[in-house]
Amino acid sequence: MRIRAAAAAAVGAVIPAVAAAVLAGSTAWTTGSAVRAIASGAAARSAGSPVDAATILERVDANARMPTAYMEASLVIESGGRRMTKTMRIWEEGNGSKALVEFTNPGDRGTRYLKVGSEMWIYSPEAEEVVRISGHMLRQGMMGSDFSYQDALESEQLRMLYDASLAGEELVDGKACYVLELTAKPGREVSYYRRKVWVSQAEWVALKEELYAPSGKILKRLSARDVRRAGERYYPAEAIMENLLRRGTRTTMTITRLDMGVEIPAGTFSLQRLTGR
């Protein structure tokens, strides 16, 4: 999952990759330092620095990949004046190719999602049944959130899915960012045909994404906040997804705990574990 900035990575990758930062203090940047960073980036390119779109995307992908991880997170869903909070535990392996999500808040306790490659299943303790998520269900909001099942299923590196071009540099929340335009590679199945991504020059984290349909219509906007450092990586601890096709709705995912490089018990990513049997 990749809640990449996204969340996804969390609920992926969307969500996990996005979030992990809980380990160290956030990087505080002043507007002045951000402006100096932009100037520095421009100077580096004029001096022949290999800062190009492919290199930037490779750094973003490297930041988002974790061989194994355990996370605890909350999901706040705001829609139509209502506000719902869900909590969950996430086990992840194979750089997001396998994930088990277990909800722990009273209303959803025992509900689990299992992702293995491009397959996903949900187990509901009330119905006591396993349902494979496929077809039109993939476009629906996961647990009523603005993250779709497709968002949660994404785990492949962006550079394998998209052709990238560098569109410029801008400030996002006072941080100097490269602006990338991503277009789906021919023949690749992707959730969004085009993405516009703002990548922090200091942390190689996507601080903002706009997600587009093939028609050019913007579908969703993803924002990442509270970027923290964990070893050699930087992660946003908070990711906010807005579905622009739905009025007055947004979902905030916050990572409250992240352990990387953990040992995952055998059988975690199985249908038996999904049902808790």
PDB file of C-alpha atoms in Angstrom:
ATOM      1  CA  MET A   1       0.000   0.000   0.000  1.00  0.00           C
ATOM      2  CA  ARG A   2       1.173   3.444  -0.647  1.00  0.00           C
ATOM      3  CA  ILE A   3      -0.636   6.351   0.896  1.00  0.00           C
ATOM      4  CA  ARG A   4       1.932   8.203  -0.725  1.00  0.00           C
ATOM      5  CA  ALA A   5       1.628  11.586  -0.496  1.00  0.00           C
ATOM      6  CA  ALA A   6       0.757   9.792   0.109  1.00  0.00           C
ATOM      7  CA  ALA A   7      -0.829   7.167   2.571  1.00  0.00           C
ATOM      8  CA  ALA A   8      -1.041   5.285   1.755  1.00  0.00           C
ATOM      9  CA  ALA A   9      -0.048   5.468   1.649  1.00  0.00           C
ATOM     10  CA  ALA A  10      -1.951   4.233   3.794  1.00  0.00           C
ATOM     11  CA  VAL A  11      -4.593   3.173   4.044  1.00  0.00           C
ATOM     12  CA  GLY A  12      -1.532   2.998   1.691  1.00  0.00           C
ATOM     13  CA  ALA A  13       0.506   3.280   0.458  1.00  0.00           C
ATOM     14  CA  VAL A  14      -1.309   5.074   0.183  1.00  0.00           C
ATOM     15  CA  ILE A  15      -0.767   5.350   3.056  1.00  0.00           C
ATOM     16  CA  PRO A  16       2.032   3.779   4.897  1.00  0.00           C
ATOM     17  CA  ALA A  17       4.717   5.233   2.795  1.00  0.00           C
ATOM     18  CA  VAL A  18       3.388   8.633   3.326  1.00  0.00           C
ATOM     19  CA  ALA A  19       3.241   8.621   6.881  1.00  0.00           C
ATOM     20  CA  ALA A  20       5.919   7.181   8.842  1.00  0.00           C
ATOM     21  CA  ALA A  21       7.571  10.014  10.490  1.00  0.00           C
ATOM     22  CA  VAL A  22       6.839   9.600  14.017  1.00  0.00           C
ATOM     23  CA  LEU A  23      10.414   8.955  14.914  1.00  0.00           C
ATOM     24  CA  ALA A  24      12.016  12.334  14.950  1.00  0.00           C
ATOM     25  CA  GLY A  25      11.166  15.977  15.016  1.00  0.00           C
ATOM     26  CA  SER A  26       9.793  17.677  11.934  1.00  0.00           C
ATOM     27  CA  THR A  27      12.059  19.777   9.784  1.00  0.00           C
ATOM     28  CA  ALA A  28      11.309  23.447  10.278  1.00  0.00           C
ATOM     29  CA  TRP A  29      11.953  25.610   7.266  1.00  0.00           C
ATOM     30  CA  THR A  30      11.651  29.347   7.009  1.00  0.00           C
ATOM     31  CA  THR A  31      10.497  31.000   3.818  1.00  0.00           C
ATOM     32  CA  GLY A  32      13.940  32.518   3.450  1.00  0.00           C
ATOM     33  CA  SER A  33      15.681  29.172   3.577  1.00  0.00           C
ATOM     34  CA  ALA A  34      13.194  27.746   1.093  1.00  0.00           C
ATOM     35  CA  VAL A  35      13.894  30.566  -1.353  1.00  0.00           C
ATOM     36  CA  ARG A  36      17.619  29.952  -0.942  1.00  0.00           C
ATOM     37  CA  ALA A  37      17.019  26.276  -1.642  1.00  0.00           C
ATOM     38  CA  ILE A  38      15.246  27.094  -4.894  1.00  0.00           C
ATOM     39  CA  ALA A  39      18.134  29.315  -5.907  1.00  0.00           C
ATOM     40  CA  SER A  40      20.567  26.578  -4.946  1.00  0.00           C
ATOM     41  CA  GLY A  41      18.663  24.018  -7.001  1.00  0.00           C
ATOM     42  CA  ALA A  42      18.644  26.248 -10.045  1.00  0.00           C
ATOM     43  CA  ALA A  43      22.356  26.910  -9.676  1.00  0.00           C
ATOM     44  CA  ALA A  44      23.056  23.192  -9.373  1.00  0.00           C
ATOM     45  CA  ARG A  45      21.229  22.445 -12.595  1.00  0.00           C
ATOM     46  CA  SER A  46      22.999  25.227 -14.450  1.00  0.00           C
ATOM     47  CA  ALA A  47      26.274  23.725 -13.248  1.00  0.00           C
ATOM     48  CA  GLY A  48      25.360  20.374 -14.763  1.00  0.00           C
ATOM     49  CA  SER A  49      23.874  18.699 -11.694  1.00  0.00           C
ATOM     50  CA  PRO A  50      21.940  15.509 -12.617  1.00  0.00           C
ATOM     51  CA  VAL A  51      18.755  16.828 -11.031  1.00  0.00           C
ATOM     52  CA  ASP A  52      16.194  15.785 -13.594  1.00  0.00           C
ATOM     53  CA  ALA A  53      12.677  14.400 -13.418  1.00  0.00           C
ATOM     54  CA  ALA A  54      13.793  10.753 -13.473  1.00  0.00           C
ATOM     55  CA  THR A  55      16.282  11.315 -10.646  1.00  0.00           C
ATOM     56  CA  ILE A  56      13.705  13.148  -8.534  1.00  0.00           C
ATOM     57  CA  LEU A  57      11.139  10.377  -9.010  1.00  0.00           C
ATOM     58  CA  GLU A  58      13.731   7.727  -8.151  1.00  0.00           C
ATOM     59  CA  ARG A  59      14.484   9.520  -4.862  1.00  0.00           C
ATOM     60  CA  VAL A  60      10.762   9.765  -4.060  1.00  0.00           C
ATOM     61  CA  ASP A  61      10.309   6.038  -4.697  1.00  0.00           C
ATOM     62  CA  ALA A  62      13.349   5.181  -2.555  1.00  0.00           C
ATOM     63  CA  ASN A  63      11.913   7.189   0.345  1.00  0.00           C
ATOM     64  CA  ALA A  64       8.574   5.415   0.139  1.00  0.00           C
ATOM     65  CA  ARG A  65       9.777   1.811   0.099  1.00  0.00           C
ATOM     66  CA  MET A  66      10.090  -0.259   3.275  1.00  0.00           C
ATOM     67  CA  PRO A  67      10.945  -3.998   3.208  1.00  0.00           C
ATOM     68  CA  THR A  68       8.897  -4.574   6.388  1.00  0.00           C
ATOM     69  CA  ALA A  69       6.980  -2.261   8.708  1.00  0.00           C
ATOM     70  CA  TYR A  70       4.418  -2.191  11.511  1.00  0.00           C
ATOM     71  CA  MET A  71       2.253   0.886  11.931  1.00  0.00           C
ATOM     72  CA  GLU A  72      -0.550   2.243  14.055  1.00  0.00           C
ATOM     73  CA  ALA A  73      -2.673   4.986  12.546  1.00  0.00           C
ATOM     74  CA  SER A  74      -5.904   6.922  12.739  1.00  0.00           C
ATOM     75  CA  LEU A  75      -8.298   7.800   9.953  1.00  0.00           C
ATOM     76  CA  VAL A  76     -10.553  10.849  10.363  1.00  0.00           C
ATOM     77  CA  ILE A  77     -13.331  10.999   7.766  1.00  0.00           C
ATOM     78  CA  GLU A  78     -15.224  14.292   7.385  1.00  0.00           C
ATOM     79  CA  SER A  79     -18.288  14.238   5.139  1.00  0.00           C
ATOM     80  CA  GLY A  80     -21.576  16.136   5.091  1.00  0.00           C
ATOM     81  CA  GLY A  81     -20.922  17.716   8.467  1.00  0.00           C
ATOM     82  CA  ARG A  82     -20.195  14.332  10.049  1.00  0.00           C
ATOM     83  CA  ARG A  83     -16.848  13.305  11.489  1.00  0.00           C
ATOM     84  CA  MET A  84     -15.811   9.695  12.076  1.00  0.00           C
ATOM     85  CA  THR A  85     -12.559   8.480  13.583  1.00  0.00           C
ATOM     86  CA  LYS A  86     -11.197   5.024  12.947  1.00  0.00           C
ATOM     87  CA  THR A  87      -8.001   3.478  14.273  1.00  0.00           C
ATOM     88  CA  MET A  88      -5.981   0.635  12.842  1.00  0.00           C
ATOM     89  CA  ARG A  89      -2.886  -1.502  12.920  1.00  0.00           C
ATOM     90  CA  ILE A  90      -0.960  -2.243   9.707  1.00  0.00           C
ATOM     91  CA  TRP A  91       1.626  -4.911   8.903  1.00  0.00           C
ATOM     92  CA  GLU A  92       3.486  -4.489   5.622  1.00  0.00           C
ATOM     93  CA  GLU A  93       6.082  -6.532   3.743  1.00  0.00           C
ATOM     94  CA  GLY A  94       7.790  -6.575   0.348  1.00  0.00           C
ATOM     95  CA  ASN A  95       7.844  -2.789  -0.103  1.00  0.00           C
ATOM     96  CA  GLY A  96       4.077  -2.635   0.124  1.00  0.00           C
ATOM     97  CA  SER A  97       3.258  -5.653  -2.022  1.00  0.00           C
ATOM     98  CA  LYS A  98       1.722  -7.396   1.030  1.00  0.00           C
ATOM     99  CA  ALA A  99      -0.286  -5.698   3.766  1.00  0.00           C
ATOM    100  CA  LEU A 100      -2.741  -6.590   6.518  1.00  0.00           C
ATOM    101  CA  VAL A 101      -4.893  -3.805   7.995  1.00  0.00           C
ATOM    102  CA  GLU A 102      -6.851  -4.451  11.199  1.00  0.00           C
ATOM    103  CA  PHE A 103      -9.310  -1.848  12.517  1.00  0.00           C
ATOM    104  CA  THR A 104      -9.338  -1.400  16.291  1.00  0.00           C
ATOM    105  CA  ASN A 105     -11.966   1.298  17.029  1.00  0.00           C
ATOM    106  CA  PRO A 106     -15.123  -0.050  18.737  1.00  0.00           C
ATOM    107  CA  GLY A 107     -17.439   0.298  15.728  1.00  0.00           C
ATOM    108  CA  ASP A 108     -15.123  -1.556  13.339  1.00  0.00           C
ATOM    109  CA  ARG A 109     -13.081  -3.785  15.649  1.00  0.00           C
ATOM    110  CA  GLY A 110     -12.130  -7.006  13.901  1.00  0.00           C
ATOM    111  CA  THR A 111     -12.654  -5.697  10.365  1.00  0.00           C
ATOM    112  CA  ARG A 112      -9.553  -6.581   8.369  1.00  0.00           C
ATOM    113  CA  TYR A 113      -8.162  -6.011   4.896  1.00  0.00           C
ATOM    114  CA  LEU A 114      -5.601  -8.261   3.258  1.00  0.00           C
ATOM    115  CA  LYS A 115      -3.604  -7.199   0.226  1.00  0.00           C
ATOM    116  CA  VAL A 116      -1.313  -9.575  -1.656  1.00  0.00           C
ATOM    117  CA  GLY A 117       0.035  -8.163  -4.902  1.00  0.00           C
ATOM    118  CA  SER A 118      -2.919  -6.886  -6.943  1.00  0.00           C
ATOM    119  CA  GLU A 119      -5.502  -8.857  -4.934  1.00  0.00           C
ATOM    120  CA  MET A 120      -7.466  -7.540  -1.950  1.00  0.00           C
ATOM    121  CA  TRP A 121      -9.957  -9.093   0.459  1.00  0.00           C
ATOM    122  CA  ILE A 122     -12.053  -7.743   3.347  1.00  0.00           C
ATOM    123  CA  TYR A 123     -13.315  -9.673   6.361  1.00  0.00           C
ATOM    124  CA  SER A 124     -16.278  -8.399   8.358  1.00  0.00           C
ATOM    125  CA  PRO A 125     -16.751  -9.975  11.817  1.00  0.00           C
ATOM    126  CA  GLU A 126     -20.489  -9.182  11.761  1.00  0.00           C
ATOM    127  CA  ALA A 127     -21.106 -11.080   8.529  1.00  0.00           C
ATOM    128  CA  GLU A 128     -18.322 -13.551   9.278  1.00  0.00           C
ATOM    129  CA  GLU A 129     -17.423 -13.706   5.616  1.00  0.00           C
ATOM    130  CA  VAL A 130     -14.537 -12.851   3.326  1.00  0.00           C
ATOM    131  CA  VAL A 131     -15.227 -10.735   0.244  1.00  0.00           C
ATOM    132  CA  ARG A 132     -12.748 -10.276  -2.590  1.00  0.00           C
ATOM    133  CA  ILE A 133     -12.643  -6.670  -3.759  1.00  0.00           C
ATOM    134  CA  SER A 134     -12.612  -6.347  -7.530  1.00  0.00           C
ATOM    135  CA  GLY A 135     -14.214  -4.578 -10.484  1.00  0.00           C
ATOM    136  CA  HIS A 136     -16.226  -1.444  -9.710  1.00  0.00           C
ATOM    137  CA  MET A 137     -15.662  -1.929  -5.966  1.00  0.00           C
ATOM    138  CA  LEU A 138     -12.037  -0.855  -6.447  1.00  0.00           C
ATOM    139  CA  ARG A 139     -13.162   2.716  -7.165  1.00  0.00           C
ATOM    140  CA  GLN A 140     -15.239   2.975  -3.976  1.00  0.00           C
ATOM    141  CA  GLY A 141     -14.026   4.711  -0.822  1.00  0.00           C
ATOM    142  CA  MET A 142     -12.279   2.406   1.629  1.00  0.00           C
ATOM    143  CA  MET A 143     -14.307   2.339   4.897  1.00  0.00           C
ATOM    144  CA  GLY A 144     -16.244   5.373   3.612  1.00  0.00           C
ATOM    145  CA  SER A 145     -13.062   7.441   3.272  1.00  0.00           C
ATOM    146  CA  ASP A 146     -11.725   9.489   0.347  1.00  0.00           C
ATOM    147  CA  PHE A 147      -9.041   6.852  -0.252  1.00  0.00           C
ATOM    148  CA  SER A 148     -10.278   4.267  -2.730  1.00  0.00           C
ATOM    149  CA  TYR A 149      -9.365   0.596  -2.725  1.00  0.00           C
ATOM    150  CA  GLN A 150      -7.317   1.342  -5.835  1.00  0.00           C
ATOM    151  CA  ASP A 151      -5.341   3.910  -3.838  1.00  0.00           C
ATOM    152  CA  ALA A 152      -4.658   1.272  -1.216  1.00  0.00           C
ATOM    153  CA  LEU A 153      -3.634  -1.338  -3.761  1.00  0.00           C
ATOM    154  CA  GLU A 154      -0.920   0.785  -5.337  1.00  0.00           C
ATOM    155  CA  SER A 155       2.539  -0.332  -4.347  1.00  0.00           C
ATOM    156  CA  GLU A 156       4.605  -0.344  -7.521  1.00  0.00           C
ATOM    157  CA  GLN A 157       7.203   2.390  -7.856  1.00  0.00           C
ATOM    158  CA  LEU A 158       5.957   5.517  -9.618  1.00  0.00           C
ATOM    159  CA  ARG A 159       8.903   5.522 -12.015  1.00  0.00           C
ATOM    160  CA  MET A 160       7.773   2.103 -13.293  1.00  0.00           C
ATOM    161  CA  LEU A 161       4.252   3.399 -14.003  1.00  0.00           C
ATOM    162  CA  TYR A 162       4.730   6.946 -15.233  1.00  0.00           C
ATOM    163  CA  ASP A 163       6.820   9.035 -17.595  1.00  0.00           C
ATOM    164  CA  ALA A 164       7.962  12.163 -15.768  1.00  0.00           C
ATOM    165  CA  SER A 165       8.879  15.705 -16.779  1.00  0.00           C
ATOM    166  CA  LEU A 166      10.082  18.603 -14.638  1.00  0.00           C
ATOM    167  CA  ALA A 167       7.566  21.460 -14.799  1.00  0.00           C
ATOM    168  CA  GLY A 168       9.317  23.944 -12.516  1.00  0.00           C
ATOM    169  CA  GLU A 169       9.831  24.839  -8.882  1.00  0.00           C
ATOM    170  CA  GLU A 170       7.367  26.246  -6.327  1.00  0.00           C
ATOM    171  CA  LEU A 171       6.971  26.693  -2.583  1.00  0.00           C
ATOM    172  CA  VAL A 172       4.574  24.448  -0.657  1.00  0.00           C
ATOM    173  CA  ASP A 173       4.027  25.454   2.967  1.00  0.00           C
ATOM    174  CA  GLY A 174       7.276  27.430   2.761  1.00  0.00           C
ATOM    175  CA  LYS A 175       9.317  24.511   1.437  1.00  0.00           C
ATOM    176  CA  ALA A 176      11.104  24.572  -1.917  1.00  0.00           C
ATOM    177  CA  CYS A 177       9.656  21.900  -4.212  1.00  0.00           C
ATOM    178  CA  TYR A 178      10.257  20.450  -7.648  1.00  0.00           C
ATOM    179  CA  VAL A 179       7.048  20.188  -9.659  1.00  0.00           C
ATOM    180  CA  LEU A 180       6.725  16.960 -11.655  1.00  0.00           C
ATOM    181  CA  GLU A 181       4.188  16.098 -14.351  1.00  0.00           C
ATOM    182  CA  LEU A 182       3.595  12.335 -14.516  1.00  0.00           C
ATOM    183  CA  THR A 183       1.795  10.619 -17.407  1.00  0.00           C
ATOM    184  CA  ALA A 184       0.967   6.917 -17.439  1.00  0.00           C
ATOM    185  CA  LYS A 185       3.356   4.786 -19.472  1.00  0.00           C
ATOM    186  CA  PRO A 186       1.664   3.081 -22.445  1.00  0.00           C
ATOM    187  CA  GLY A 187       0.097  -0.234 -21.473  1.00  0.00           C
ATOM    188  CA  ARG A 188       0.421   0.249 -17.707  1.00  0.00           C
ATOM    189  CA  GLU A 189      -2.663  -0.002 -15.490  1.00  0.00           C
ATOM    190  CA  VAL A 190      -2.784   2.960 -13.111  1.00  0.00           C
ATOM    191  CA  SER A 191      -5.348   4.513 -10.797  1.00  0.00           C
ATOM    192  CA  TYR A 192      -4.859   7.974 -12.281  1.00  0.00           C
ATOM    193  CA  TYR A 193      -3.810   8.730 -15.851  1.00  0.00           C
ATOM    194  CA  ARG A 194      -1.935  11.886 -14.886  1.00  0.00           C
ATOM    195  CA  ARG A 195      -0.442  13.224 -11.664  1.00  0.00           C
ATOM    196  CA  LYS A 196       1.071  16.569 -10.768  1.00  0.00           C
ATOM    197  CA  VAL A 197       3.454  16.166  -7.853  1.00  0.00           C
ATOM    198  CA  TRP A 198       5.245  18.731  -5.674  1.00  0.00           C
ATOM    199  CA  VAL A 199       8.425  17.137  -4.244  1.00  0.00           C
ATOM    200  CA  SER A 200      10.319  18.683  -1.335  1.00  0.00           C
ATOM    201  CA  GLN A 201      13.888  19.436  -2.416  1.00  0.00           C
ATOM    202  CA  ALA A 202      15.205  18.858   1.101  1.00  0.00           C
ATOM    203  CA  GLU A 203      13.400  15.612   1.912  1.00  0.00           C
ATOM    204  CA  TRP A 204      12.392  14.028  -1.422  1.00  0.00           C
ATOM    205  CA  VAL A 205       8.845  13.671  -0.118  1.00  0.00           C
ATOM    206  CA  ALA A 206       5.768  14.484  -2.189  1.00  0.00           C
ATOM    207  CA  LEU A 207       4.097  17.301  -0.243  1.00  0.00           C
ATOM    208  CA  LYS A 208       1.184  17.696  -2.633  1.00  0.00           C
ATOM    209  CA  GLU A 209      -0.370  15.701  -5.472  1.00  0.00           C
ATOM    210  CA  GLU A 210      -3.157  16.418  -7.943  1.00  0.00           C
ATOM    211  CA  LEU A 211      -4.693  13.320  -9.513  1.00  0.00           C
ATOM    212  CA  TYR A 212      -6.332  13.525 -12.957  1.00  0.00           C
ATOM    213  CA  ALA A 213      -8.562  11.447 -15.245  1.00  0.00           C
ATOM    214  CA  PRO A 214      -7.586  10.886 -18.909  1.00  0.00           C
ATOM    215  CA  SER A 215     -10.053  13.685 -19.826  1.00  0.00           C
ATOM    216  CA  GLY A 216      -7.911  16.142 -17.865  1.00  0.00           C
ATOM    217  CA  LYS A 217     -10.473  16.516 -15.062  1.00  0.00           C
ATOM    218  CA  ILE A 218      -8.934  16.724 -11.603  1.00  0.00           C
ATOM    219  CA  LEU A 219     -10.309  13.988  -9.369  1.00  0.00           C
ATOM    220  CA  LYS A 220      -8.486  14.217  -6.053  1.00  0.00           C
ATOM    221  CA  ARG A 221      -5.950  16.313  -4.177  1.00  0.00           C
ATOM    222  CA  LEU A 222      -3.518  14.848  -1.646  1.00  0.00           C
ATOM    223  CA  SER A 223      -1.523  16.900   0.855  1.00  0.00           C
ATOM    224  CA  ALA A 224       1.239  15.707   3.185  1.00  0.00           C
ATOM    225  CA  ARG A 225       2.220  17.404   6.440  1.00  0.00           C
ATOM    226  CA  ASP A 226       4.463  17.015   9.448  1.00  0.00           C
ATOM    227  CA  VAL A 227       7.479  15.588   7.611  1.00  0.00           C
ATOM    228  CA  ARG A 228       9.787  13.746   9.951  1.00  0.00           C
ATOM    229  CA  ARG A 229      13.051  11.852   9.681  1.00  0.00           C
ATOM    230  CA  ALA A 230      13.537   8.143  10.316  1.00  0.00           C
ATOM    231  CA  GLY A 231      17.130   7.064   9.688  1.00  0.00           C
ATOM    232  CA  GLU A 232      17.980   8.024   6.126  1.00  0.00           C
ATOM    233  CA  ARG A 233      14.335   8.493   5.152  1.00  0.00           C
ATOM    234  CA  TYR A 234      11.805  11.278   5.482  1.00  0.00           C
ATOM    235  CA  TYR A 235       8.095  10.684   5.827  1.00  0.00           C
ATOM    236  CA  PRO A 236       5.025  12.841   6.303  1.00  0.00           C
ATOM    237  CA  ALA A 237       3.174  11.750   9.426  1.00  0.00           C
ATOM    238  CA  GLU A 238      -0.106  13.121   8.113  1.00  0.00           C
ATOM    239  CA  ALA A 239      -1.817  12.764   4.730  1.00  0.00           C
ATOM    240  CA  ILE A 240      -5.041  14.490   3.711  1.00  0.00           C
ATOM    241  CA  MET A 241      -7.038  13.231   0.727  1.00  0.00           C
ATOM    242  CA  GLU A 242      -9.810  15.320  -0.830  1.00  0.00           C
ATOM    243  CA  ASN A 243     -12.157  13.737  -3.365  1.00  0.00           C
ATOM    244  CA  LEU A 244     -13.019  16.735  -5.543  1.00  0.00           C
ATOM    245  CA  LEU A 245     -16.009  14.909  -7.049  1.00  0.00           C
ATOM    246  CA  ARG A 246     -17.690  14.926  -3.624  1.00  0.00           C
ATOM    247  CA  ARG A 247     -18.577  18.207  -1.931  1.00  0.00           C
ATOM    248  CA  GLY A 248     -17.475  18.870   1.646  1.00  0.00           C
ATOM    249  CA  THR A 249     -15.490  15.713   2.231  1.00  0.00           C
ATOM    250  CA  ARG A 250     -11.942  14.886   3.155  1.00  0.00           C
ATOM    251  CA  THR A 251     -10.000  12.177   4.983  1.00  0.00           C
ATOM    252  CA  THR A 252      -6.950  12.661   7.205  1.00  0.00           C
ATOM    253  CA  MET A 253      -4.647   9.779   7.970  1.00  0.00           C
ATOM    254  CA  THR A 254      -2.160  10.169  10.815  1.00  0.00           C
ATOM    255  CA  ILE A 255       0.564   7.674  11.637  1.00  0.00           C
ATOM    256  CA  THR A 256       0.939   7.443  15.402  1.00  0.00           C
ATOM    257  CA  ARG A 257       3.570   4.690  15.457  1.00  0.00           C
ATOM    258  CA  LEU A 258       6.002   3.292  12.926  1.00  0.00           C
ATOM    259  CA  ASP A 259       8.475   0.448  13.345  1.00  0.00           C
ATOM    260  CA  MET A 260      10.556  -0.305  10.249  1.00  0.00           C
ATOM    261  CA  GLY A 261      12.541  -3.466   9.611  1.00  0.00           C
ATOM    262  CA  VAL A 262      10.428  -5.525  11.990  1.00  0.00           C
ATOM    263  CA  GLU A 263      10.070  -9.290  11.796  1.00  0.00           C
ATOM    264  CA  ILE A 264       6.629 -10.190  10.462  1.00  0.00           C
ATOM    265  CA  PRO A 265       5.225 -13.483  11.860  1.00  0.00           C
ATOM    266  CA  ALA A 266       4.759 -16.270   9.301  1.00  0.00           C
ATOM    267  CA  GLY A 267       1.188 -16.515   8.056  1.00  0.00           C
ATOM    268  CA  THR A 268       0.387 -12.823   8.622  1.00  0.00           C
ATOM    269  CA  PHE A 269      -0.591 -12.303   4.983  1.00  0.00           C
ATOM    270  CA  SER A 270      -3.001 -15.225   4.683  1.00  0.00           C
ATOM    271  CA  LEU A 271      -6.775 -15.729   4.527  1.00  0.00           C
ATOM    272  CA  GLN A 272      -6.559 -17.576   7.856  1.00  0.00           C
ATOM    273  CA  ARG A 273      -5.060 -14.524   9.546  1.00  0.00           C
ATOM    274  CA  LEU A 274      -7.631 -12.317   7.781  1.00  0.00           C
ATOM    275  CA  THR A 275     -10.471 -14.139   9.513  1.00  0.00           C
ATOM    276  CA  GLY A 276      -8.598 -14.423  12.811  1.00  0.00           C
ATOM    277  CA  ARG A 277      -8.898 -18.213  12.830  1.00  0.00           C
TER     278      ARG A 277
END
